[in-house]
Coordinates of C-alpha atoms and ligand atoms in Angstrom, one line a residue:
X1 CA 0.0 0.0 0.0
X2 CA 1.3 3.3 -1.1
X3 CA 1.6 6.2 1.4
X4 CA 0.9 7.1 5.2
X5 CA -1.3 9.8 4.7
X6 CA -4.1 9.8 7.3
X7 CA -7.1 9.0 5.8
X8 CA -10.6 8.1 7.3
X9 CA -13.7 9.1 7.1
X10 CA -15.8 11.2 4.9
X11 CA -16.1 14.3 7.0
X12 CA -13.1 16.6 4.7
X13 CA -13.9 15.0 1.6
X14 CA -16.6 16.9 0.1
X15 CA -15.9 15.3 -2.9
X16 CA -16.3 11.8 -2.0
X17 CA -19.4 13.2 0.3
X18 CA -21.2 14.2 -3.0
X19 CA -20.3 10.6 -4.6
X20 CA -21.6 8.4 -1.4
X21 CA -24.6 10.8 -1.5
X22 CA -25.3 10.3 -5.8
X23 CA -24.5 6.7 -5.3
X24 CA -27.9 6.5 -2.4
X25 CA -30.0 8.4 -4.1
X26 CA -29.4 7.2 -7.5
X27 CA -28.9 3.3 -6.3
X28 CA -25.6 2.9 -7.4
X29 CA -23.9 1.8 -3.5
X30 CA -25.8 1.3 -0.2
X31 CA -24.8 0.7 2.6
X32 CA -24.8 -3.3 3.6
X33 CA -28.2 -4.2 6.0
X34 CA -29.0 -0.3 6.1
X35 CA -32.6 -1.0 8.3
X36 CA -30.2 -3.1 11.1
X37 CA -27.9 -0.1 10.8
X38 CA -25.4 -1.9 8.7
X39 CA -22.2 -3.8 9.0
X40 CA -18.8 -1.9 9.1
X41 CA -17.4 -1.4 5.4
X42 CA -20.2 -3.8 4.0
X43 CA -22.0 -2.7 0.7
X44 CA -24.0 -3.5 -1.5
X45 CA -24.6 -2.1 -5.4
X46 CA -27.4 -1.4 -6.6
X47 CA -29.6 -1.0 -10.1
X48 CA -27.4 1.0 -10.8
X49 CA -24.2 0.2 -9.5
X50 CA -24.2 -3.7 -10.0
X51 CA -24.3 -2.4 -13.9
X52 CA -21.7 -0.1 -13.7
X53 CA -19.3 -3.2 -12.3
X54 CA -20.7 -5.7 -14.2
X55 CA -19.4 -3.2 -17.0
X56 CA -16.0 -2.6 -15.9
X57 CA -15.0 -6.4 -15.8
X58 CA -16.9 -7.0 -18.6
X59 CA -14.5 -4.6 -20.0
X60 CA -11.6 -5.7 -18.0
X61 CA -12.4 -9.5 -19.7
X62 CA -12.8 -8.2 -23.0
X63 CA -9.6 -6.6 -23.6
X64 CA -7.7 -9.6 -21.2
X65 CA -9.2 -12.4 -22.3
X66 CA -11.7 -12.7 -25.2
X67 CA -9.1 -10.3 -27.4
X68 CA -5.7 -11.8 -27.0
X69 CA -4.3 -14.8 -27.9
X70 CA -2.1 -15.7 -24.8
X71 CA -4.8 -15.2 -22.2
X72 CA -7.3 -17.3 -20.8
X73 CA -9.9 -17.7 -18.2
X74 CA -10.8 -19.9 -15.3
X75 CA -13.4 -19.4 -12.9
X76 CA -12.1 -21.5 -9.6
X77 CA -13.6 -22.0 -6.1
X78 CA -13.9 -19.5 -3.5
X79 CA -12.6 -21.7 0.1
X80 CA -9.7 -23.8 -1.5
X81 CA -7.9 -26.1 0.6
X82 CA -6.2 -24.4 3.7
X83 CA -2.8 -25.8 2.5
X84 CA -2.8 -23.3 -0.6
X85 CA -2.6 -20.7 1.5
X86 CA -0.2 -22.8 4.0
X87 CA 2.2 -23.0 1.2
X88 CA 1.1 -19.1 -0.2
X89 CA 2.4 -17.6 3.3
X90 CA -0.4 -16.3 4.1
X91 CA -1.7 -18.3 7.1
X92 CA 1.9 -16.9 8.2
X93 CA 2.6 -14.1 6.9
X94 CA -0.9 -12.4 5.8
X95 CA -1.4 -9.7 8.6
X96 CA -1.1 -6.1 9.6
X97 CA 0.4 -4.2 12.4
X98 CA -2.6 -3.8 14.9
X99 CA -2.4 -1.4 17.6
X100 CA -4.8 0.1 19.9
X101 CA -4.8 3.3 21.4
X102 CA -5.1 3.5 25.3
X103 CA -6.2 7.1 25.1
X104 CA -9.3 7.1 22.9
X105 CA -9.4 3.3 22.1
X106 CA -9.4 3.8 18.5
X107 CA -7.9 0.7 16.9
X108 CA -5.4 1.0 13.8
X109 CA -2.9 -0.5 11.6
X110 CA 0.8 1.0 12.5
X111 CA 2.1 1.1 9.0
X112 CA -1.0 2.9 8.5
X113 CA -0.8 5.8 11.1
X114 CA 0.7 9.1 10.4
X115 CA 4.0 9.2 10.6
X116 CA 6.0 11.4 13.2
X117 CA 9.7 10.8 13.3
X118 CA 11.3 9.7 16.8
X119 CA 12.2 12.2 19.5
X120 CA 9.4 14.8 18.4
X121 CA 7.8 16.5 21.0
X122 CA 4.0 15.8 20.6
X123 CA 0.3 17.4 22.2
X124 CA -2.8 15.5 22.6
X125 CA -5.5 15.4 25.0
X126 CA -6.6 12.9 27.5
X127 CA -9.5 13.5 29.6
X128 CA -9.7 16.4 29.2
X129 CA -6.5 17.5 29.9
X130 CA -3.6 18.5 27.3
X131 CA -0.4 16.4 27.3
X132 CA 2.8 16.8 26.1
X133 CA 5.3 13.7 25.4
X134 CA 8.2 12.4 23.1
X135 CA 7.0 10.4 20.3
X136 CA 8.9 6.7 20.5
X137 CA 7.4 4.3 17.3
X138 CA 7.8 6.4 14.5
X139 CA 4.0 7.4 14.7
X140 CA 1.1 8.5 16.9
X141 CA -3.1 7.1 16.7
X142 CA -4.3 8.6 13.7
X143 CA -7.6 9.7 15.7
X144 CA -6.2 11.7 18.7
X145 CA -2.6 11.9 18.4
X146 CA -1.4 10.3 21.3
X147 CA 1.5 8.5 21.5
X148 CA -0.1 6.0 24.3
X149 CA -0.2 3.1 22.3
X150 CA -0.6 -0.9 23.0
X151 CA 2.1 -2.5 21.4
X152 CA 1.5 -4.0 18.0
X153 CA -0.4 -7.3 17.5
X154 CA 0.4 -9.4 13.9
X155 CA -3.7 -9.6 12.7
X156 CA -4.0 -12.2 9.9
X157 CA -6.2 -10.3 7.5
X158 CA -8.0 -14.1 6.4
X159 CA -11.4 -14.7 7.1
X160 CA -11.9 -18.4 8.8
X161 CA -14.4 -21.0 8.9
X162 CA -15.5 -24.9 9.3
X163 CA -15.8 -26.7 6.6
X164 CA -18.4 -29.6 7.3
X165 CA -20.3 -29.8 10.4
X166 CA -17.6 -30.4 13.2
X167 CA -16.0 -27.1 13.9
X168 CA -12.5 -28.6 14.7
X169 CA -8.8 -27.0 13.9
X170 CA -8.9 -30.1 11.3
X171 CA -11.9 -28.3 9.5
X172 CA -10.6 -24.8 9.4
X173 CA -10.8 -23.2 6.1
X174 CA -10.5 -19.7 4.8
X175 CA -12.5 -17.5 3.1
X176 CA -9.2 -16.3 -0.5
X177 CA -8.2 -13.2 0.5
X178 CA -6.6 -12.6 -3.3
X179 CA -7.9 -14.5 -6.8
X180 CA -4.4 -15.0 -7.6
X181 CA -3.6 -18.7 -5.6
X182 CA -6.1 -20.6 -7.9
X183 CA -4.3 -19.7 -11.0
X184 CA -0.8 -20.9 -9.7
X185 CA -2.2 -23.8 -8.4
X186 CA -4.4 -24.9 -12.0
X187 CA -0.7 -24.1 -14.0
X188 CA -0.4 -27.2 -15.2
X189 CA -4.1 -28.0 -15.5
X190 CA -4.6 -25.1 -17.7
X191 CA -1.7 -25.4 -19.6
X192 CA -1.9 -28.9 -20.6
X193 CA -5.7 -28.9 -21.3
X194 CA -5.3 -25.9 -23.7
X195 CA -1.7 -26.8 -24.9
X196 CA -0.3 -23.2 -24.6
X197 CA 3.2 -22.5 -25.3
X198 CA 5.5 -19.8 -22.6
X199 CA 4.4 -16.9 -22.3
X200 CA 0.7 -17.1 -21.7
X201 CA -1.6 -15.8 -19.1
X202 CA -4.7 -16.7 -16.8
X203 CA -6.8 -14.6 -15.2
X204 CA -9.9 -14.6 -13.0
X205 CA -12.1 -12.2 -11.5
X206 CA -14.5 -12.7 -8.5
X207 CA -14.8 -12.1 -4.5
X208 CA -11.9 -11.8 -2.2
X209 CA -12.3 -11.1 1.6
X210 CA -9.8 -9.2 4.2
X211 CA -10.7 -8.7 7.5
X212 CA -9.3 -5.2 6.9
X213 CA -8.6 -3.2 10.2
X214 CA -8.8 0.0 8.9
X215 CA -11.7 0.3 6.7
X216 CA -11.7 3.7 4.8
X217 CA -13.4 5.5 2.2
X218 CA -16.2 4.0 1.2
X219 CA -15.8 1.0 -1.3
X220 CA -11.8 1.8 -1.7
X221 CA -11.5 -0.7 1.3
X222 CA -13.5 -3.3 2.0
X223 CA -13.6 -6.6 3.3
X224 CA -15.6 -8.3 0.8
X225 CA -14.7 -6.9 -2.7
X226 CA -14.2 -8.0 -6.4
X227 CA -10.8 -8.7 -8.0
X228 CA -9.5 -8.7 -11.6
X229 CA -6.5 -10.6 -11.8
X230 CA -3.9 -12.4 -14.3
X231 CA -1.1 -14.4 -13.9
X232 CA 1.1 -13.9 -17.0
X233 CA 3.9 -16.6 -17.3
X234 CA 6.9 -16.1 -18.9
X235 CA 10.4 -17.4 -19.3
X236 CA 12.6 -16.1 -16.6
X237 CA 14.9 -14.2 -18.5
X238 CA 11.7 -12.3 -20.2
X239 CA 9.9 -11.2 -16.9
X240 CA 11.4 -7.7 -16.4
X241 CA 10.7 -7.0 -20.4
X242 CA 7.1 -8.3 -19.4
X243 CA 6.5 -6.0 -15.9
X244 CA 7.3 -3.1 -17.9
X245 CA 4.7 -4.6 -20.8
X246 CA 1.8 -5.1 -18.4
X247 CA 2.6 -1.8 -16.4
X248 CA 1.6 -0.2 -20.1
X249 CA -1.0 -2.2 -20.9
X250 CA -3.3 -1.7 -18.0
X251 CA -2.1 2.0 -17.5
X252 CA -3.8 2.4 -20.8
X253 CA -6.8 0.4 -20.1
X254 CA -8.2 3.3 -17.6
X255 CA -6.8 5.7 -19.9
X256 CA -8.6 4.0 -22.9
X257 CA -12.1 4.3 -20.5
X258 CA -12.1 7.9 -20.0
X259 CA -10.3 8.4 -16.9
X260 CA -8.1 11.3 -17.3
X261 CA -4.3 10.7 -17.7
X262 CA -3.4 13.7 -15.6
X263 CA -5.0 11.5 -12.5
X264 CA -2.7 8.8 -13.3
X265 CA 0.0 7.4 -12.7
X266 CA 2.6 4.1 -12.0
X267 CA 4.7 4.3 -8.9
X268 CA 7.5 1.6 -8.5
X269 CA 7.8 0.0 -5.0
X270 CA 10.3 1.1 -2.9
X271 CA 12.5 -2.2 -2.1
X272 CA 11.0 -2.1 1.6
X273 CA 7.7 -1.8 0.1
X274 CA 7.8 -5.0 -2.0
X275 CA 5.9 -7.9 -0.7
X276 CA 7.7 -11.5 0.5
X277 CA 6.9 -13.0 -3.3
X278 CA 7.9 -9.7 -5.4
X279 CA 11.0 -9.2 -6.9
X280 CA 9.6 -5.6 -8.5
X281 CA 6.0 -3.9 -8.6
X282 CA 4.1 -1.0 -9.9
X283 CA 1.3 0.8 -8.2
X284 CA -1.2 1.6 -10.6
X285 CA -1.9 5.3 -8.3
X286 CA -5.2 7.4 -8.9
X287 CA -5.3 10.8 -7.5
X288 CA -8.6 10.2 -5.6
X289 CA -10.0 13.0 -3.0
X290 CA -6.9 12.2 0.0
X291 CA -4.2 12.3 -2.5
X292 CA -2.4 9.6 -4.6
X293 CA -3.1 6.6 -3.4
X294 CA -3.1 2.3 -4.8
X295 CA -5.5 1.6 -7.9
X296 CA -4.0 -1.4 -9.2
X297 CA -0.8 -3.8 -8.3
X298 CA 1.8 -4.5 -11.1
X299 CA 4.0 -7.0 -9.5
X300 CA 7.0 -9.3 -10.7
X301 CA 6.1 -12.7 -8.5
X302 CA 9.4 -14.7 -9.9
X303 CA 8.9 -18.3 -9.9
X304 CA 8.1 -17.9 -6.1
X305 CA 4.2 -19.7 -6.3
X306 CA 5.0 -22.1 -8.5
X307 CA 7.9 -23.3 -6.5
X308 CA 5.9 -23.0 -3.0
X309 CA 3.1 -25.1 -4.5
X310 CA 5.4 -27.6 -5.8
X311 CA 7.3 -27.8 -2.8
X312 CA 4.7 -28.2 -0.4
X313 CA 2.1 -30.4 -2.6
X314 CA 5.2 -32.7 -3.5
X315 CA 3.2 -32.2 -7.4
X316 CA 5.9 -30.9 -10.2
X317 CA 4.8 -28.1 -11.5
X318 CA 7.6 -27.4 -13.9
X319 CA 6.9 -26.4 -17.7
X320 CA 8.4 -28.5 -20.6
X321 CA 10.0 -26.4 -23.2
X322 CA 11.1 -29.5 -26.4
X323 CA 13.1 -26.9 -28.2
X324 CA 15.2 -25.3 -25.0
X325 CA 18.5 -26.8 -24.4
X326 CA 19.3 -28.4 -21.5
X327 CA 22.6 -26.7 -20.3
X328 CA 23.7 -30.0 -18.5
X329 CA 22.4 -32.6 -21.1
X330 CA 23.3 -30.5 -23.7
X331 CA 20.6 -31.6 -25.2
X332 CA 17.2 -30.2 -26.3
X333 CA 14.6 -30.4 -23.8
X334 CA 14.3 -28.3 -20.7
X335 CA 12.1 -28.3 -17.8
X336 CA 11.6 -25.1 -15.9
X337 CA 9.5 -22.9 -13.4
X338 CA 8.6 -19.8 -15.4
X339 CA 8.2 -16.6 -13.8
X340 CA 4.9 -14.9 -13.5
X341 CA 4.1 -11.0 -14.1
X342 CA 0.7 -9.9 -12.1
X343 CA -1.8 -7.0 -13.0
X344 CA -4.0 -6.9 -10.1
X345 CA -6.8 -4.9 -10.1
X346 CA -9.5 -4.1 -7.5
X347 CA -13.4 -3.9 -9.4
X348 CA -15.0 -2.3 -6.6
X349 CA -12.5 0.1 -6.2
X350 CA -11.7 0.9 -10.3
X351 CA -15.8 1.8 -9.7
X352 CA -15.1 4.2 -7.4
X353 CA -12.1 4.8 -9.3
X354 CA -14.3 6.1 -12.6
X355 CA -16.8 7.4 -10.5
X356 CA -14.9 10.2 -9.0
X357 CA -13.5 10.7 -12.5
X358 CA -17.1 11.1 -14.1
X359 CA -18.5 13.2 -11.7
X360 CA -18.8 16.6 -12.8
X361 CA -21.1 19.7 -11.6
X362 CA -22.4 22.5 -14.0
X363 CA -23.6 26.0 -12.9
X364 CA -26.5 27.4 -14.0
X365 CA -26.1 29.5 -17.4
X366 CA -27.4 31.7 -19.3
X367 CA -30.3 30.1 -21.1
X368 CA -30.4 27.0 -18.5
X369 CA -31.4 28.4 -15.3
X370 CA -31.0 25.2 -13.2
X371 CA -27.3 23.8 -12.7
X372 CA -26.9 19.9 -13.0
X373 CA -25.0 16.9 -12.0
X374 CA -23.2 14.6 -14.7
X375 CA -21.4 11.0 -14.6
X376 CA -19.5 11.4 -17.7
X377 CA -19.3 7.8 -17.9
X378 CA -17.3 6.4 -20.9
X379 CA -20.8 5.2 -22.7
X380 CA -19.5 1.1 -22.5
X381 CA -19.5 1.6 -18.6
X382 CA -22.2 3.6 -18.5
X383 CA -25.1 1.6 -16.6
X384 CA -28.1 2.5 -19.3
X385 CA -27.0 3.0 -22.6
X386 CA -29.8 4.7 -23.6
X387 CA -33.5 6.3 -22.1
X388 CA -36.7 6.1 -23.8
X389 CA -38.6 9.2 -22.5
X390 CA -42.1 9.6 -24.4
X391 CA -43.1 13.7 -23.7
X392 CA -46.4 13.3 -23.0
X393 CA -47.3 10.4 -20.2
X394 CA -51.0 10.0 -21.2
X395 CA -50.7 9.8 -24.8
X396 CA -50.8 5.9 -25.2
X397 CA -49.9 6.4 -29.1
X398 CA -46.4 7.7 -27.8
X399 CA -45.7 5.3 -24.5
X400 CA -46.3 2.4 -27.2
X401 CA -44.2 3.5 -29.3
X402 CA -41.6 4.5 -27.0
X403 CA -41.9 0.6 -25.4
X404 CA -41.5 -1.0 -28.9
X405 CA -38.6 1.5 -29.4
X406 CA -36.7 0.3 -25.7
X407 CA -37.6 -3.7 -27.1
X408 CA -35.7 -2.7 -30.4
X409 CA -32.5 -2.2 -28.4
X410 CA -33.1 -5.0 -25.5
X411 CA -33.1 -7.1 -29.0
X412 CA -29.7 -5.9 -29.9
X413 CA -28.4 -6.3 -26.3
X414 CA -28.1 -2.8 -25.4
X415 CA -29.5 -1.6 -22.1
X416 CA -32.2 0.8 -22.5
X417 CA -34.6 2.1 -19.9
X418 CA -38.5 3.4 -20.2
X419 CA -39.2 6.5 -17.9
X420 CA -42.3 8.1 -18.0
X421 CA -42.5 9.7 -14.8
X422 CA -42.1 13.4 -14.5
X423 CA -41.7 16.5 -16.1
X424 CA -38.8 15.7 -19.4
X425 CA -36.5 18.4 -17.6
X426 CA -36.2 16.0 -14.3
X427 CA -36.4 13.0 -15.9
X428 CA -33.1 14.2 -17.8
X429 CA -31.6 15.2 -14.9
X430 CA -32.2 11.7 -13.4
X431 CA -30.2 10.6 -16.9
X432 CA -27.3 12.7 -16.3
X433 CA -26.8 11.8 -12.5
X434 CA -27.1 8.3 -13.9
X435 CA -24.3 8.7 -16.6
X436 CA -26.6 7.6 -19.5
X437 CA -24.9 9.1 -22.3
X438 CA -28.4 9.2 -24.6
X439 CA -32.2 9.9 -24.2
X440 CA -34.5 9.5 -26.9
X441 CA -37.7 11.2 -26.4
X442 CA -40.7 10.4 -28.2
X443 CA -42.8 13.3 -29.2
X444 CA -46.0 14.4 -31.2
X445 CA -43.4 14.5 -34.2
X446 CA -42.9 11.2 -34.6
X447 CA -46.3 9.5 -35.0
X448 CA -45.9 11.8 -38.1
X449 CA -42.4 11.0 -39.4
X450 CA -41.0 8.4 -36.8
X451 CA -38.4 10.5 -35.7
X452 CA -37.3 11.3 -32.2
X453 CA -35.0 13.6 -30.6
X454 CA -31.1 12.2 -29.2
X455 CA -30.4 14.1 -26.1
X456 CA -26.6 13.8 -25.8
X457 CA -25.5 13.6 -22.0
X458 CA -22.3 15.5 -22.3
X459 CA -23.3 19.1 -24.5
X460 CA -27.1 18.0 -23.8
X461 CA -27.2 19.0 -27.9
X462 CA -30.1 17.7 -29.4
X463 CA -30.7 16.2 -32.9
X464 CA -33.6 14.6 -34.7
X465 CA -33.2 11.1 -35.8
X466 CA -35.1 8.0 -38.0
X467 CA -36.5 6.0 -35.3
X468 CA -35.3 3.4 -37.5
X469 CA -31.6 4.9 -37.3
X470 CA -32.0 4.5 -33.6
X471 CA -30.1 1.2 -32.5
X472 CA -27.5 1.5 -35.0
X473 CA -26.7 5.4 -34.0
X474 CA -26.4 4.2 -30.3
X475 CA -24.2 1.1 -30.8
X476 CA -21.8 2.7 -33.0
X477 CA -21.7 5.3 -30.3
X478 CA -21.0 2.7 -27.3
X479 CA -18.4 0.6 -28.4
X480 CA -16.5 3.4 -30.8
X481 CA -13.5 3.3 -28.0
X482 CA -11.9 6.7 -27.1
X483 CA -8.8 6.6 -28.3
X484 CA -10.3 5.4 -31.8
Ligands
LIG1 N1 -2.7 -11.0 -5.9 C1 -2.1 -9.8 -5.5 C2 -3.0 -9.0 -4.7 O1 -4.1 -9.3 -4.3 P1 -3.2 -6.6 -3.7 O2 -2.4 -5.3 -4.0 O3 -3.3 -7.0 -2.2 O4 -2.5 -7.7 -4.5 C3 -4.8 -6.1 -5.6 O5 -4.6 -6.4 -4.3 C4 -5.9 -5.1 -5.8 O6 -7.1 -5.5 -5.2 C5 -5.6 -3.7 -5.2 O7 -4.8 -2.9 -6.0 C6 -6.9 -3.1 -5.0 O8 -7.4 -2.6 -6.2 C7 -7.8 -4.4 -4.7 N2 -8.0 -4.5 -3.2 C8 -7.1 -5.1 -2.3 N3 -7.6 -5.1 -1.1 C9 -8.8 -4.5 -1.2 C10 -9.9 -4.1 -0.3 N4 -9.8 -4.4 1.0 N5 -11.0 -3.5 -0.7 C11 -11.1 -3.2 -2.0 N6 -10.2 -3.5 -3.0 C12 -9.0 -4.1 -2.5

């Protein structure tokens, strides 16, 4: 994780205020069990919002999977055996620095806490009363400042259960903390069953839990969330050309979605940074409301899975490559671990990601005496495509034909939404807030000459168009990418 910058809470993030606020009212995120006054950093999306992430790793699969050659997909089992992550490190190694403060009891992760170099005179208050002491660890509790702190506590970050109905210690099994394990452990399944040839890559999204001490900022950090993640094997020699590669390729993916480049950027790993199985990394940063801070992990893992899972399974796991020669045979024929390059994304957090980058206010101007709200939502993420709006509620000639004109497009796969309800001016409004980058509204006009008018999101310009034009005007609109 990238810096040490305090950050909790909504309260001086008016920003990210206004975002948690759209995402209620509009349906995108709500809090998890809301009526039993939720669960700690538990959500859960929305109409809206389960769209708008369905989208982005529909996206992220797209470009990862379905359009290369040297990538493909599994779709593996959430609790694996507990010896994967035995072998992993993680039953071992998988935990943060817990620490809890004796003056206001606040709990919090050290490496987390602001940082206030050794021998500095501090101030905080206890009781009511204002003390003064010499900070000792290198940093103070990031609610109150005090430097009277428990000492710190290794907190494995995996969530356990029983597996079965005896809860024994022989039954304990854990709840992946990363996607990552099943792909090292399926190498040579995969590999074999599609025959692929060094380098090649398999990737998997889906749910990963981390009993996360510090919780912050809405869906950045969560304990349950969605990964995207790949596992790009390579010949050893290859991996650095590979990092560098990878670090491109999914810079550009964001880029290549709208967000804006200026609110980008990659960030190598210090060497005291790097985690146990990473020879180098890249943080994929996003400039979100507290500063830079972790969108994505681009990390060199080495041969160090592989040679865990082999090790501790007693399973080879080597690759055969027929045409390599064997430096002590001489011969042709050499079996090797190959190194692995990781882009690992976070799904719930790139949607908070492009959220933040959408939102957008306008004042009111002349000619337009209301202000508004936009998502400008790259139209393939956007959560409708398109809304059917016909002007006038009670005239059945135009809600028919505005409901045969929504069927057109849910025939051609493209999400389109029927809204009658309100003034056109609101229901726009609604649209924008929304991010759907189209409304079609249905008018007197076009039970004449089956035309309607395209409401464009971002300039709100208006056009007339064949009603017939309709489907084909929108698609070539969605998936023309950006760059393009
Ligand atoms: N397999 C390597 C791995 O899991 P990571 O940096 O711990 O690396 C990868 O996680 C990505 O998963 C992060 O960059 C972030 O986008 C996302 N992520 C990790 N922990 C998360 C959490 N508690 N809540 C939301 N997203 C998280």
């Amino acid at each position: 994780m990238s810096d040490k910058k305090k950050k909790r809470g909504t309260e001086d993030l008016p920003l990210l205020q206004k975002i948690v606020a759209l995402c209620k009212r509009r349906g995108f995120v709500f809090p998890s069990s809301e009526i039993y006054g939720g669960l700690r950093s538990a959500y859960d999306y929305g109409p809206l919002g389960v769209e708008l992430k369905r989208n982005v790793m529909a996206e992220w699969w797209r470009s990862t999977v379905h359009e290369r050659e040297d990538v493909v997909g599994i779709d593996a089992s959430i609790i694996m055996s507990p010896r994967v992550w035995e072998a992993s490190g993680h039953v071992g190694g998988f935990s943060d620095p817990l620490v809890d403060c004796k003056t206001c009891k606040a709990r919090f992760r050290a490496d987390k806490a602001p940082a206030v170099a050794p021998g500095t005179e501090v101030t905080y208050r206890s009781q009511g009363k204002t003390i003064k002491g010499i900070a000792t660890r290198g940093y103070v509790c990031p609610e109150c400042g005090s430097i009277d702190l428990s000492e710190e506590r290794a907190f494995n970050l995996m969530f356990k259960t029983h597996y079965g109905p005896i809860e024994s210690d022989d039954a304990i099994v854990y709840l992946r903390p990363e996607t990552a394990q099943a792909m090292f452990v399926n190498f040579l399944n995969v590999q074999q069953t599609y025959r692929l040839r060094l380098p090649f890559g398999i990737a998997q999204q889906g749910k990963s839990f981390r009993n996360e001490i510090t919780v912050e900022h809405f869906i950045f950090r969560s304990c349950e969330f969605e990964q995207m993640e790949m596992e790009f094997f390579c010949e050893p020699e290859t991996s650095d050309t590979w990092l560098e590669y990878w670090r491109t390729e999914r810079l550009n993916w964001y880029i290549n979605l709208g967000c804006r480049e200026e609110n980008l950027r990659t960030r190598p790993h210090e060497k005291d940074e790097l985690a146990h199985y990473s020879k180098a990394c890249y943080d994929i940063e996003y400039r979100y409301p507290w500063g830079w801070d972790e969108l994505e992990g681009v990390a060199n893992r080495t041969d160090y899975d592989l040679g865990r899972h082999q090790a501790a399974s007693g399973k080879k796991l080597a690759y055969f490559d027929p045409q390599k020669i064997n430096p002590e045979t001489g011969k042709p024929g050499l079996r090797f671990l190959p190194h692995v390059i990781e882009p690992a994304a976070g799904a719930t957090r790139a949607v908070l990601m492009f959220l933040l980058d959408a939102y957008d206010e306008e004042p009111p101007s002349e000619g337009r005496k209301d202000g508004r709200v936009v998502l400008r939502l790259d139209p393939r993420l956007a959560p409708i495509k398109v809304a059917v709006l016909p002007l006038v509620k009670k005239d059945t000639e135009l809600t028919g034909k505005a409901r045969d004109i929504v069927k057109t497009f849910w025939s051609s796969s493209i999400n389109a939404f029927y809204d009658e309800k309100d003034a056109i001016g609101r229901r726009y409004a609604r649209q924008d807030e929304a991010g759907t980058p189209f409304c079609l509204t249905v008018d007197g006009q076009t039970k004449t000459d089956d035309t309607v008018t395209i409401r464009y999101r971002d300039d709100m310009r208006q056009e007339r168009i064949k009603v017939a034009e309709a489907v084909e005007i929108v698609k070539e609109k969605v998936t023309a990418s950006r760059r393009s």
